[in-house]
PDB file of C-alpha atoms in Angstrom:
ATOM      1  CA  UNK A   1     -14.236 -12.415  51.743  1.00 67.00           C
ATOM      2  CA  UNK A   2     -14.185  -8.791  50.641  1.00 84.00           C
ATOM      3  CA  UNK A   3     -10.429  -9.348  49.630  1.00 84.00           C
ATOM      4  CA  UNK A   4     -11.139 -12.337  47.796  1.00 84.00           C
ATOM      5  CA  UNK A   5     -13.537 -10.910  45.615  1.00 88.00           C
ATOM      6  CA  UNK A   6     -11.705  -7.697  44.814  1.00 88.00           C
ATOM      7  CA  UNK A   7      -8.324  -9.742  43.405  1.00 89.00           C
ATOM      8  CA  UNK A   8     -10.781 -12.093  41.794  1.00 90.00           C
ATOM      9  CA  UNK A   9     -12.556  -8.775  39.952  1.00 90.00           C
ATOM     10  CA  UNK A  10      -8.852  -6.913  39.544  1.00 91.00           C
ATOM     11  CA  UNK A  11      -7.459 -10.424  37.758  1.00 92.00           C
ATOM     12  CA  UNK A  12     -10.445 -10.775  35.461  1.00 92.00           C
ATOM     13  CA  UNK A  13      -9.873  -6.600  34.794  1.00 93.00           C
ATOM     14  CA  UNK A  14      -6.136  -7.435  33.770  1.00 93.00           C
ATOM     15  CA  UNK A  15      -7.126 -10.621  31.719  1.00 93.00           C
ATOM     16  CA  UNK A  16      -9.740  -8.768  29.766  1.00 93.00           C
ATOM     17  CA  UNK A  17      -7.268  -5.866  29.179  1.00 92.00           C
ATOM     18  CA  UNK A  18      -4.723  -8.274  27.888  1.00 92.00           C
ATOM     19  CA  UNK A  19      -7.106 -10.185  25.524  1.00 91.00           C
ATOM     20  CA  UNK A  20      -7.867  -6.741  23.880  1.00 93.00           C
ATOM     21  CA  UNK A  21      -4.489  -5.479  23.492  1.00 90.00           C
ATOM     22  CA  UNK A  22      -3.355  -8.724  21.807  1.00 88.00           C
ATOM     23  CA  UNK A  23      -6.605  -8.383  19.555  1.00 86.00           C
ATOM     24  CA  UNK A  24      -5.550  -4.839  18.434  1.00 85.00           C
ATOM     25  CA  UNK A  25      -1.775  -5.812  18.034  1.00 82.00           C
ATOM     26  CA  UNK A  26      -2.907  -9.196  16.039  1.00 80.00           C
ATOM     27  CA  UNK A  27      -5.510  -7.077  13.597  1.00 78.00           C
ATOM     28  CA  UNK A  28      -3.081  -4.243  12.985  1.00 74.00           C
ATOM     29  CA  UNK A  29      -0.571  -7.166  12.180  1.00 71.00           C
ATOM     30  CA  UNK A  30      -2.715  -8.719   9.606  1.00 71.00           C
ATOM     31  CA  UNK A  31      -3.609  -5.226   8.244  1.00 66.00           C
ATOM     32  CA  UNK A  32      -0.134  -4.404   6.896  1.00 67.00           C
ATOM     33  CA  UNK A  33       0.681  -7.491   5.242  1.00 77.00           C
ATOM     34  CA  UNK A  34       1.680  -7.470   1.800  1.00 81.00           C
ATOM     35  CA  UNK A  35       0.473  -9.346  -0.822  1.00 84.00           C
ATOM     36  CA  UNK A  36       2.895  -9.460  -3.994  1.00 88.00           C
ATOM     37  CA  UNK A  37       2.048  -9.934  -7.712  1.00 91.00           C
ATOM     38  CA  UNK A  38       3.865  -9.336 -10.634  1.00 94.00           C
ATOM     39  CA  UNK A  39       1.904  -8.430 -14.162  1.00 94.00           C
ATOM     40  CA  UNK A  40       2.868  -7.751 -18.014  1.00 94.00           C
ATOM     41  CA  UNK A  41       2.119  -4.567 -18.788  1.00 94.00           C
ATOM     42  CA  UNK A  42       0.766  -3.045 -21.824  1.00 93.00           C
ATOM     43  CA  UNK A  43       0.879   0.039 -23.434  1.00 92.00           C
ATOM     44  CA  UNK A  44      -1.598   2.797 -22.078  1.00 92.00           C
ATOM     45  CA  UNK A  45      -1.216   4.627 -25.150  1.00 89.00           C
ATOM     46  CA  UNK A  46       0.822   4.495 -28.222  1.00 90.00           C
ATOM     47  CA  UNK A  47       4.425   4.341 -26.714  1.00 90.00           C
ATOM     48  CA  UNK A  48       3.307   5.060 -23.130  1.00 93.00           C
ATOM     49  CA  UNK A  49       3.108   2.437 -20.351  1.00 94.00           C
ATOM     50  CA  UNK A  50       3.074   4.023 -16.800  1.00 94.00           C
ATOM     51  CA  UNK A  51       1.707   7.534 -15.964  1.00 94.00           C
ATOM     52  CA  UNK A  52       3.026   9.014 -12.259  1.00 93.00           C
ATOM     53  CA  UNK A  53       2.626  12.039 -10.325  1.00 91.00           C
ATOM     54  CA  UNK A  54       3.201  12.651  -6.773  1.00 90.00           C
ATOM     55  CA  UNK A  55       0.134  13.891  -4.205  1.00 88.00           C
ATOM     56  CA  UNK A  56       1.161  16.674  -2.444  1.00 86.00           C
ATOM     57  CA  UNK A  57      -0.579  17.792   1.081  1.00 83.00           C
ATOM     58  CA  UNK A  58      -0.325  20.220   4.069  1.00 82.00           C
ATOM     59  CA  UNK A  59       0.066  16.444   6.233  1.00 78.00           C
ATOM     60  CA  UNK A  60       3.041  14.480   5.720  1.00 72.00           C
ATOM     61  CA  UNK A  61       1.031  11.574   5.822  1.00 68.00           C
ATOM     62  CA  UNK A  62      -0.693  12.396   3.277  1.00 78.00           C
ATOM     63  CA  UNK A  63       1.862  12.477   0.636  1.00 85.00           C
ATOM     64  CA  UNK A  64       2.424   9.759  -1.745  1.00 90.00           C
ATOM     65  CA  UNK A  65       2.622   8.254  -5.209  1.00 91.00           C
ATOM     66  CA  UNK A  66      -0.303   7.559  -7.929  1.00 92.00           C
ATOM     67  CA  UNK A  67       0.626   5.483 -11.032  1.00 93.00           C
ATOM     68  CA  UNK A  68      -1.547   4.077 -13.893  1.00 94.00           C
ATOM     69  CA  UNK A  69      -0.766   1.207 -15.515  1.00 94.00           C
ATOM     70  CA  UNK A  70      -2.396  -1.344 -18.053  1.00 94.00           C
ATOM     71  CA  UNK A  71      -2.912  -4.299 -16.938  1.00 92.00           C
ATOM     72  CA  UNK A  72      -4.925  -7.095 -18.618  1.00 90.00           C
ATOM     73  CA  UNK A  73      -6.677  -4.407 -21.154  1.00 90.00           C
ATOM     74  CA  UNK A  74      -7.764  -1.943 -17.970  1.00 93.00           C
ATOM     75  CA  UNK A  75      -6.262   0.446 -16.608  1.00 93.00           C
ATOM     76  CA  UNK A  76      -5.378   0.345 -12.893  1.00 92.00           C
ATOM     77  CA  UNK A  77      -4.544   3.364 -10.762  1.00 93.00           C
ATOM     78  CA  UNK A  78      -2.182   2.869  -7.036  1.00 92.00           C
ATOM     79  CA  UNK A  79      -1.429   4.680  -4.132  1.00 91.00           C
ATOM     80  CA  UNK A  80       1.568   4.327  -2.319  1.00 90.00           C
ATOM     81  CA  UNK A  81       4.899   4.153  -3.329  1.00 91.00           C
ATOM     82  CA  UNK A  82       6.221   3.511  -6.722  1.00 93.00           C
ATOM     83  CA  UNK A  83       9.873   2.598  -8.001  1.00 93.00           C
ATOM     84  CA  UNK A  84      10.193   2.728 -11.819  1.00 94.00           C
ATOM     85  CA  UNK A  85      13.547   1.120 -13.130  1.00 94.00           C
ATOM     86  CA  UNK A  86      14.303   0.907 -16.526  1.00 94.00           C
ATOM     87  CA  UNK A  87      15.522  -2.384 -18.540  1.00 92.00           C
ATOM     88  CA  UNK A  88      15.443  -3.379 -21.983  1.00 90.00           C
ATOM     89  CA  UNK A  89      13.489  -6.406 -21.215  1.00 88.00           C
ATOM     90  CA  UNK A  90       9.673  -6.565 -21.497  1.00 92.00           C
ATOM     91  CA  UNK A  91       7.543  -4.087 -19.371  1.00 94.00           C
ATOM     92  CA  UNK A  92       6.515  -5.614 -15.920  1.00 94.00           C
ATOM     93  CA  UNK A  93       4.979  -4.731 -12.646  1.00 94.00           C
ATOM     94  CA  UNK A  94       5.558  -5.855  -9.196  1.00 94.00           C
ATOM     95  CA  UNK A  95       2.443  -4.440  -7.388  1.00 93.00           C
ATOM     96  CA  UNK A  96       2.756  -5.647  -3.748  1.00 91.00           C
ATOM     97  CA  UNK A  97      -0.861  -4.357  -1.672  1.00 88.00           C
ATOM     98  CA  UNK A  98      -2.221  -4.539   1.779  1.00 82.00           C
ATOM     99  CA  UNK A  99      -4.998  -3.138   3.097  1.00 76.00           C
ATOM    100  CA  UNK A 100      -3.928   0.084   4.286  1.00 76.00           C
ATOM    101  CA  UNK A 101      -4.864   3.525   2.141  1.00 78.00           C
ATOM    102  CA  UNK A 102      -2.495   4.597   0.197  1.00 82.00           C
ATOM    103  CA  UNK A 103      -0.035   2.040   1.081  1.00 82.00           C
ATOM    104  CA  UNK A 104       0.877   0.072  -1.937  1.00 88.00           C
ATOM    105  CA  UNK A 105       4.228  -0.762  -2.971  1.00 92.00           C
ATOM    106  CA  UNK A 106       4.704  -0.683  -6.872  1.00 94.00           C
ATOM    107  CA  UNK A 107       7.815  -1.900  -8.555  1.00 95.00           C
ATOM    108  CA  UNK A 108       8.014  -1.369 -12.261  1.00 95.00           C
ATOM    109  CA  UNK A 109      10.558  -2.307 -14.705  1.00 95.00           C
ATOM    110  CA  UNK A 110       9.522  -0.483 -18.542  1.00 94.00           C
ATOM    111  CA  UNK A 111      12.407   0.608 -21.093  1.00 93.00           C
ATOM    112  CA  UNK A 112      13.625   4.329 -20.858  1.00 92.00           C
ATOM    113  CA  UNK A 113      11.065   7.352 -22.783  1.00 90.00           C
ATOM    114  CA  UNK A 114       8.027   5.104 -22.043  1.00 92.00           C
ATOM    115  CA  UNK A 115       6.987   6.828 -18.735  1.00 92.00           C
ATOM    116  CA  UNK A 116       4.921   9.917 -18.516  1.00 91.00           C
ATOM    117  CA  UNK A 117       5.540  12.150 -15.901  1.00 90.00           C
ATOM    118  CA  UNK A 118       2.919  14.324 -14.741  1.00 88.00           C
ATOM    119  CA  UNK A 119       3.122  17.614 -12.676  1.00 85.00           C
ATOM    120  CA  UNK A 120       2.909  17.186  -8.861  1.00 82.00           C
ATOM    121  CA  UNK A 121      -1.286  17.695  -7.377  1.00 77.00           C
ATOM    122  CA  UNK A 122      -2.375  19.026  -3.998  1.00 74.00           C
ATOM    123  CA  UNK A 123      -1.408  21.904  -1.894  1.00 69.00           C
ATOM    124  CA  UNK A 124       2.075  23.056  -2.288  1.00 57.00           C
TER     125      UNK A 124
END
C-alpha cells in the first residue's frame, strides 16, 4: 500500500514538473516573436530622417542601438538593432518588435547624407 502511494505521489511530482517546464518554454516562445511593419518616413528635421547612436555599458547585454525616426508626424525612438541602407527610392522603415527590452529589429532604407549620427552614450 505504502508503495502504491509513493509512485502514485512521485508520478503526479514528474507530471506537475513537466506541465511547468512546457509553460516556461511556451511563454518564453511567445515572448520573442516578432511582429513586422514597414512605415514611410518623414523628415525629422529639414533634410534629416533617422538619428542613431549606439548605448554603450560595462554588460554586454546591455549594449545596443537607439534610432529616432518620424513616423506618422511623431517621433518614435527603438532599442535594439538597427540596419540603415541607403537607396534612392523613398525613405522607409521596417521596424520588426517583440516584447523583449531592447530587442527590436529596425531596417531602414533613406538616401545617403540624410542620417545623423550621434556620438556613442554610456560607460566606455
Amino acid at each position: 500500500m505504502k508503495l502504491a502511494r509513493k509512485i502514485m505521489m512521485y508520478t503526479l511530482l514528474i507530471c506537475i514538473a513537466f506541465i511547468m517546464i512546457y509553460s516556461v518554454v511556451d511563454y518564453l516562445g511567445k515572448q520573442s516573436e516578432y511582429h513586422e511593419s514597414r512605415y514611410e518616413l518623414e523628415e525629422i528635421e529639414n533634410g534629416i530622417y533617422v538619428r542613431t547612436y549606439h548605448m554603450v555599458s560595462t554588460v554586454p547585454a546591455h549594449n545596443y542601438d537607439v534610432i529616432e525616426i518620424c513616423i506618422n508626424s511623431k517621433v518614435c525612438t527603438y532599442k535594439g538593432s538597427v540596419d540603415i541602407t541607403y537607396t534612392n527610392e523613398n525613405p522607409y522603415a521596417v521596424i520588426m518588435q517583440n516584447n523583449l527590452v531592447n530587442d527590436d529589429k529596425v531596417f531602414v532604407y533613406v538616401p545617403k547624407g540624410t542620417v545623423d549620427y550621434k556620438e556613442s552614450v554610456g560607460v566606455k
